Short mmCIF file of C-alpha atoms in Angstrom, two decimals:
data_model
loop_
_atom_site.label_atom_id
_atom_site.label_comp_id
_atom_site.label_asym_id
_atom_site.label_seq_id
_atom_site.Cartn_x
_atom_site.Cartn_y
_atom_site.Cartn_z
CA UNK A 248 36.64 -35.24 31.10
CA UNK A 249 34.55 -33.04 28.82
CA UNK A 250 32.94 -31.35 31.85
CA UNK A 251 36.33 -30.65 33.40
CA UNK A 252 37.67 -29.20 30.15
CA UNK A 253 34.63 -26.96 29.72
CA UNK A 254 34.88 -25.76 33.32
CA UNK A 255 38.54 -24.91 32.84
CA UNK A 256 37.74 -22.97 29.68
CA UNK A 257 34.99 -21.04 31.45
CA UNK A 258 37.41 -20.14 34.23
CA UNK A 259 39.91 -18.88 31.67
CA UNK A 260 37.19 -16.84 30.00
CA UNK A 261 36.17 -15.29 33.30
CA UNK A 262 39.75 -14.29 34.08
CA UNK A 263 40.34 -12.89 30.60
CA UNK A 264 37.05 -10.98 30.64
CA UNK A 265 37.73 -9.41 34.01
CA UNK A 266 41.24 -8.38 32.99
CA UNK A 267 40.18 -6.98 29.63
CA UNK A 268 37.33 -4.97 31.15
CA UNK A 269 39.69 -3.02 33.38
CA UNK A 270 41.83 -0.52 31.53
CA UNK A 271 44.27 -0.05 34.43
CA UNK A 272 45.39 -3.70 34.35
CA UNK A 273 48.53 -4.04 32.28
CA UNK A 274 48.86 -7.79 32.69
CA UNK A 275 47.01 -10.79 34.10
CA UNK A 276 47.88 -14.25 35.41
CA UNK A 277 46.67 -17.37 33.58
CA UNK A 278 47.53 -20.84 34.90
CA UNK A 279 50.67 -19.67 36.66
CA UNK A 280 52.01 -17.63 33.71
CA UNK A 281 51.89 -13.88 33.45
CA UNK A 282 50.88 -12.50 30.06
CA UNK A 283 51.25 -8.80 29.46
CA UNK A 284 48.33 -7.04 27.86
CA UNK A 285 50.69 -5.30 25.47
CA UNK A 286 51.72 -8.67 24.08
CA UNK A 287 48.48 -8.91 22.16
CA UNK A 288 49.18 -8.96 18.46
CA UNK A 289 46.81 -7.40 15.95
CA UNK A 290 45.35 -10.13 13.74
CA UNK A 291 43.07 -7.86 11.71
CA UNK A 292 41.93 -4.27 11.78
CA UNK A 293 39.48 -2.26 9.67
CA UNK A 294 37.08 0.64 10.01
CA UNK A 295 34.36 -1.78 11.10
CA UNK A 296 36.29 -3.60 13.84
CA UNK A 297 39.44 -5.38 14.92
CA UNK A 298 40.81 -8.72 16.13
CA UNK A 299 43.78 -9.10 18.48
CA UNK A 300 45.28 -12.31 19.86
CA UNK A 301 47.69 -13.76 22.37
CA UNK A 302 48.85 -17.35 23.01
CA UNK A 303 49.20 -18.75 26.53
CA UNK A 304 49.76 -22.10 28.26
CA UNK A 305 48.40 -23.25 31.61
CA UNK A 306 50.28 -25.03 34.39
CA UNK A 307 49.50 -28.42 32.85
CA UNK A 308 51.19 -27.39 29.61
CA UNK A 309 47.99 -27.07 27.58
CA UNK A 310 48.28 -24.27 25.03
CA UNK A 311 45.47 -21.83 24.32
CA UNK A 312 44.98 -19.02 21.89
CA UNK A 313 42.90 -16.04 22.95
CA UNK A 314 41.16 -13.83 20.38
CA UNK A 315 39.58 -10.49 21.25
CA UNK A 316 37.00 -9.61 18.59
CA UNK A 317 35.54 -6.10 18.52
CA UNK A 318 32.82 -5.23 15.99
CA UNK A 319 31.05 -1.92 15.34
CA UNK A 320 27.23 -1.94 15.21
CA UNK A 321 26.09 -3.24 11.84
CA UNK A 322 29.44 -4.95 11.12
CA UNK A 323 30.00 -8.42 9.69
CA UNK A 324 32.71 -10.92 10.59
CA UNK A 325 33.16 -12.79 7.31
CA UNK A 326 32.90 -16.61 7.14
CA UNK A 327 35.82 -18.60 8.55
CA UNK A 328 36.54 -22.30 9.04
CA UNK A 329 37.81 -23.29 12.48
CA UNK A 330 41.06 -25.24 12.74
CA UNK A 331 40.64 -25.69 16.50
CA UNK A 332 37.85 -26.12 19.03
CA UNK A 333 36.46 -22.76 20.10
CA UNK A 334 34.66 -21.40 23.16
CA UNK A 335 33.61 -17.76 23.20
CA UNK A 336 32.14 -15.35 25.71
CA UNK A 337 30.07 -12.29 24.74
CA UNK A 338 31.39 -9.36 26.76
CA UNK A 339 29.09 -6.66 25.33
CA UNK A 340 26.66 -5.90 22.51
CA UNK A 341 24.19 -8.06 20.62
CA UNK A 342 24.39 -10.00 17.37
CA UNK A 343 23.90 -13.27 15.53
CA UNK A 344 26.31 -16.14 15.01
CA UNK A 345 25.57 -18.46 12.08
CA UNK A 346 27.44 -21.76 11.77
CA UNK A 347 27.63 -24.97 9.75
CA UNK A 348 29.16 -28.07 11.30
CA UNK A 349 31.83 -29.96 9.38
CA UNK A 350 29.78 -33.11 8.77
CA UNK A 351 26.48 -31.34 8.13
CA UNK A 352 25.09 -29.11 5.39
CA UNK A 353 22.50 -27.58 7.72
CA UNK A 354 23.20 -24.17 9.16
CA UNK A 355 22.07 -22.86 12.53
CA UNK A 356 21.90 -19.35 13.95
CA UNK A 357 22.28 -18.10 17.51
CA UNK A 358 21.11 -14.76 18.87
CA UNK A 359 23.89 -13.69 21.25
CA UNK A 360 24.13 -10.98 23.90
CA UNK A 361 26.23 -10.04 26.91
CA UNK A 362 27.04 -12.99 29.17
CA UNK A 363 26.44 -15.77 26.61
CA UNK A 364 28.95 -18.62 26.31
CA UNK A 365 29.02 -21.01 23.35
CA UNK A 366 31.41 -23.58 21.90
CA UNK A 367 32.06 -24.76 18.33
CA UNK A 368 34.00 -27.79 17.18
CA UNK A 369 36.99 -27.84 14.88
CA UNK A 370 35.99 -27.81 11.20
CA UNK A 371 32.88 -25.68 11.69
CA UNK A 372 32.22 -22.71 9.41
CA UNK A 373 30.79 -19.60 11.03
CA UNK A 374 30.26 -15.89 10.61
CA UNK A 375 29.09 -13.17 12.99
CA UNK A 376 26.75 -10.22 12.54
CA UNK A 377 26.73 -7.30 14.96
CA UNK A 378 23.29 -5.74 15.40
CA UNK A 379 22.90 -1.97 14.99
CA UNK A 380 21.78 -0.18 18.13
CA UNK A 381 20.94 3.37 19.17
CA UNK A 382 23.70 3.53 21.79
CA UNK A 383 26.37 2.46 19.25
CA UNK A 384 27.52 -0.29 21.63
CA UNK A 385 30.10 -2.58 20.08
CA UNK A 386 29.88 -6.35 20.01
CA UNK A 387 32.90 -7.68 21.94
CA UNK A 388 33.63 -11.40 21.91
CA UNK A 389 36.45 -13.15 23.77
CA UNK A 390 37.28 -16.50 22.19
CA UNK A 391 39.56 -19.32 23.34
CA UNK A 392 40.95 -21.90 20.91
CA UNK A 393 42.81 -25.09 21.69
CA UNK A 394 44.29 -27.77 19.44
CA UNK A 395 47.47 -29.74 18.94
CA UNK A 396 48.47 -27.18 16.35
CA UNK A 397 49.09 -24.57 19.03
CA UNK A 398 52.70 -24.70 20.15
CA UNK A 399 52.72 -25.19 23.94
CA UNK A 400 56.50 -24.76 24.12
CA UNK A 401 56.39 -21.38 22.43
CA UNK A 402 52.82 -20.00 22.10
CA UNK A 403 54.12 -16.96 20.24
CA UNK A 404 55.02 -19.26 17.32
CA UNK A 405 51.85 -21.24 16.54
CA UNK A 406 52.01 -24.14 14.12
CA UNK A 407 48.58 -23.34 12.64
CA UNK A 408 46.12 -20.50 12.77
CA UNK A 409 42.90 -20.78 14.77
CA UNK A 410 40.80 -20.34 11.62
CA UNK A 411 41.02 -19.49 7.93
CA UNK A 412 38.91 -17.20 5.79
CA UNK A 413 36.50 -19.07 3.52
CA UNK A 414 37.56 -16.65 0.79
CA UNK A 415 41.18 -17.79 1.10
CA UNK A 416 40.16 -21.44 1.24
CA UNK A 417 38.16 -21.11 -1.98
CA UNK A 418 40.97 -19.29 -3.75
CA UNK A 419 43.34 -22.10 -2.81
CA UNK A 420 41.59 -24.58 -5.09
CA UNK A 421 42.67 -25.20 -8.67
CA UNK A 422 40.86 -23.27 -11.40
CA UNK A 423 39.29 -26.41 -12.90
CA UNK A 424 38.00 -27.55 -9.51
CA UNK A 425 36.32 -24.19 -8.88
CA UNK A 426 34.95 -24.04 -12.41
CA UNK A 427 33.32 -27.47 -12.11
CA UNK A 428 32.21 -26.91 -8.52
CA UNK A 429 30.49 -23.59 -9.17
CA UNK A 430 29.48 -24.33 -12.76
CA UNK A 431 30.87 -21.07 -14.13
CA UNK A 432 33.17 -19.99 -16.92
CA UNK A 433 36.98 -20.00 -16.45
CA UNK A 434 37.16 -16.19 -16.57
CA UNK A 435 34.78 -15.99 -13.61
CA UNK A 436 37.02 -18.31 -11.59
CA UNK A 437 40.06 -16.23 -12.51
CA UNK A 438 38.24 -13.13 -11.30
CA UNK A 439 37.56 -14.86 -7.98
CA UNK A 440 41.14 -16.03 -7.51
CA UNK A 441 42.64 -12.66 -8.45
CA UNK A 442 40.23 -10.55 -6.37
CA UNK A 443 41.69 -8.73 -3.40
CA UNK A 444 40.89 -10.46 -0.10
CA UNK A 445 38.65 -8.26 2.08
CA UNK A 446 39.37 -7.60 5.76
CA UNK A 447 37.82 -10.11 8.20
CA UNK A 448 35.38 -7.50 9.52
CA UNK A 449 33.44 -5.22 7.18
CA UNK A 450 30.58 -2.74 7.45
CA UNK A 451 27.37 -4.43 6.42
CA UNK A 452 23.80 -3.16 6.09
CA UNK A 453 21.43 -5.61 4.34
CA UNK A 454 18.69 -2.96 4.07
CA UNK A 455 20.81 -0.99 1.61
CA UNK A 456 21.09 -3.98 -0.72
CA UNK A 457 17.37 -4.35 -1.37
CA UNK A 458 16.26 -3.21 -4.80
CA UNK A 459 14.53 -4.18 -8.00
CA UNK A 460 17.71 -5.35 -9.68
CA UNK A 461 18.51 -8.95 -8.85
CA UNK A 462 22.18 -9.99 -9.07
CA UNK A 463 23.12 -12.83 -11.35
CA UNK A 464 24.71 -16.11 -10.26
CA UNK A 465 28.16 -14.86 -11.28
CA UNK A 466 27.73 -11.70 -9.22
CA UNK A 467 26.55 -13.74 -6.23
CA UNK A 468 29.76 -15.80 -6.21
CA UNK A 469 32.10 -12.83 -6.45
CA UNK A 470 30.13 -10.64 -4.06
CA UNK A 471 29.87 -13.37 -1.44
CA UNK A 472 33.58 -14.14 -1.61
CA UNK A 473 34.39 -10.45 -1.33
CA UNK A 474 31.94 -9.99 1.52
CA UNK A 475 29.67 -7.58 -0.34
CA UNK A 476 26.49 -9.61 0.04
CA UNK A 477 25.01 -11.72 2.79
CA UNK A 478 27.12 -14.89 3.33
CA UNK A 479 23.89 -16.76 4.13
CA UNK A 480 22.89 -16.27 0.51
CA UNK A 481 26.25 -17.73 -0.55
CA UNK A 482 25.91 -20.74 1.75
CA UNK A 483 22.44 -21.48 0.37
CA UNK A 484 23.33 -20.75 -3.26
CA UNK A 485 22.63 -24.26 -4.56
CA UNK A 486 19.17 -24.50 -3.02
CA UNK A 487 18.20 -21.00 -4.14
CA UNK A 488 19.47 -21.59 -7.66
CA UNK A 489 17.51 -24.84 -7.92
CA UNK A 490 14.31 -23.27 -6.57
CA UNK A 491 14.71 -20.27 -8.86
CA UNK A 492 15.19 -22.55 -11.88
CA UNK A 493 12.04 -24.50 -11.02
CA UNK A 494 10.03 -21.31 -10.62
CA UNK A 495 11.27 -19.97 -13.95
CA UNK A 496 10.35 -23.25 -15.65
CA UNK A 497 6.85 -23.10 -14.18
CA UNK A 498 6.49 -19.50 -15.30
CA UNK A 499 7.52 -20.41 -18.85
CA UNK A 500 4.98 -23.25 -18.94
CA UNK A 501 2.24 -20.95 -17.66
CA UNK A 502 3.06 -18.35 -20.32
CA UNK A 503 3.08 -20.99 -23.06
CA UNK A 504 -0.28 -22.38 -21.94
CA UNK A 505 -1.76 -18.88 -21.84
CA UNK A 506 -0.51 -18.17 -25.36
CA UNK A 507 -2.07 -21.43 -26.59
CA UNK A 508 -5.41 -20.58 -24.97
CA UNK A 509 -5.34 -17.09 -26.51
CA UNK A 510 -4.58 -18.57 -29.95
CA UNK A 511 -7.50 -20.99 -29.65
CA UNK A 512 -9.83 -18.18 -28.59
CA UNK A 513 -8.79 -16.12 -31.63
CA UNK A 514 -9.41 -19.07 -33.97
CA UNK A 515 -12.85 -19.72 -32.47
CA UNK A 516 -13.75 -16.04 -32.75
CA UNK A 517 -12.62 -15.97 -36.37
CA UNK A 518 -14.67 -19.07 -37.17
CA UNK A 519 -17.75 -17.52 -35.54
CA UNK A 520 -17.33 -14.34 -37.56
CA UNK A 521 -16.97 -16.33 -40.79
CA UNK A 522 -20.08 -18.36 -39.95
CA UNK A 523 -22.05 -15.18 -39.26
CA UNK A 524 -20.89 -13.71 -42.55
CA UNK A 525 -22.00 -16.82 -44.46
CA UNK A 526 -25.37 -16.73 -42.73
CA UNK A 527 -25.91 -13.08 -43.64
CA UNK A 528 -24.99 -13.74 -47.27
CA UNK A 529 -27.44 -16.64 -47.46
CA UNK A 530 -30.20 -14.52 -45.95
CA UNK A 531 -29.48 -11.65 -48.33
CA UNK A 532 -29.24 -14.00 -51.34
CA UNK A 533 -32.56 -15.71 -50.60
CA UNK A 534 -33.36 -19.38 -50.51
CA UNK A 535 -36.69 -19.65 -52.50
CA UNK A 536 -37.61 -21.91 -55.42
CA UNK A 537 -34.76 -21.81 -57.91
CA UNK A 538 -33.39 -18.44 -58.94
CA UNK A 539 -36.81 -16.81 -59.29
CA UNK A 540 -38.32 -15.28 -56.19
CA UNK A 541 -41.96 -15.72 -55.35
CA UNK A 542 -44.29 -12.95 -56.64
CA UNK A 543 -47.29 -11.53 -54.96
CA UNK A 544 -50.68 -12.68 -56.18
CA UNK A 545 -51.71 -9.16 -57.11
CA UNK A 546 -49.44 -7.49 -59.64
CA UNK A 547 -46.56 -9.92 -59.24
CA UNK A 548 -44.01 -7.15 -59.81
CA UNK A 549 -42.75 -6.75 -56.25
CA UNK A 550 -40.60 -9.34 -54.50
CA UNK A 551 -41.68 -10.22 -50.94
CA UNK A 552 -38.15 -9.73 -49.47
CA UNK A 553 -34.80 -8.08 -50.15
CA UNK A 554 -32.74 -9.43 -53.00
CA UNK A 555 -29.08 -9.26 -53.75
CA UNK A 556 -28.06 -7.04 -56.67
CA UNK A 557 -27.42 -10.05 -58.87
CA UNK A 558 -30.82 -11.56 -58.22
CA UNK A 559 -32.51 -8.17 -58.60
CA UNK A 560 -31.09 -7.80 -62.10
CA UNK A 561 -32.20 -11.30 -63.02
CA UNK A 562 -35.67 -10.70 -61.57
CA UNK A 563 -36.22 -7.40 -63.36
CA UNK A 564 -34.90 -8.85 -66.62
CA UNK A 565 -37.41 -11.67 -66.48
CA UNK A 566 -40.18 -9.31 -65.45
CA UNK A 567 -39.50 -7.27 -68.60
CA UNK A 568 -39.76 -10.37 -70.77
CA UNK A 569 -43.07 -11.26 -69.16
CA UNK A 570 -44.50 -7.76 -69.72
CA UNK A 571 -43.51 -7.66 -73.40
CA UNK A 572 -44.90 -11.07 -74.10
CA UNK A 573 -48.23 -10.14 -72.50
#
């Protein structure tokens, strides 16, 4: 059953791709129904790209939604959560598709180019980057969605959208939920909820965002939701914050240990200097018999070593007494 469904989707993709590649075709046949090319509705449009869509149903009554995604080189399709299973075909250009499955916190990336076909399950979160290139070739992706939410009786009036912007999903939560979930102040959450939602496709050049100034956690939340910074950084925010906190803690410990070692070195140096000073004073003050220095055998007037001023006075005073008494 799964093989048959995939084969049918691939056939639809081939038909859609062939019809879209030819500008002279005004309409094409899908499963017995004719869908005019002009019936495509514009889902999103910006300077960096556009998304158009049309809903169809095959002969068996299965409804499908077709999305035609066109991205300029260096553009970014902001994160969305799928509300339907998705199969896409890369018609032209090169890029990267990053996704996170609904029941997993691990993300995976795919390098895509012309001719690639991939599928993603309902509930997955994904975003797309279009690689810059010298020829300015656009990344064109044709995607097919199917789910019970698509109205087979009237495809032009779908019950649900194929996907929702992560930015809109986040803003739909209550303020307290966001505050506790992100661990930020209420005013930060209010700024997130009141911020203008960006277009689904924006110009993006990560090389321009490298610099010495590192954004704070608050800036990371707002910038990621507004599509200013790399969504991969937003998806990995918890791990990066935890690693950064550990590194900062280690750095603080290293600085404290270095300060303690420097303090001990200063104390040891001061103690050595004081010991040297005491030694010099003892040497200058003499250490003979009592307060009277030894006298030479001949004359007895001249001390055999240097005396401090105090001892010199005492020595000369006694020498005077000896001379007068003689």
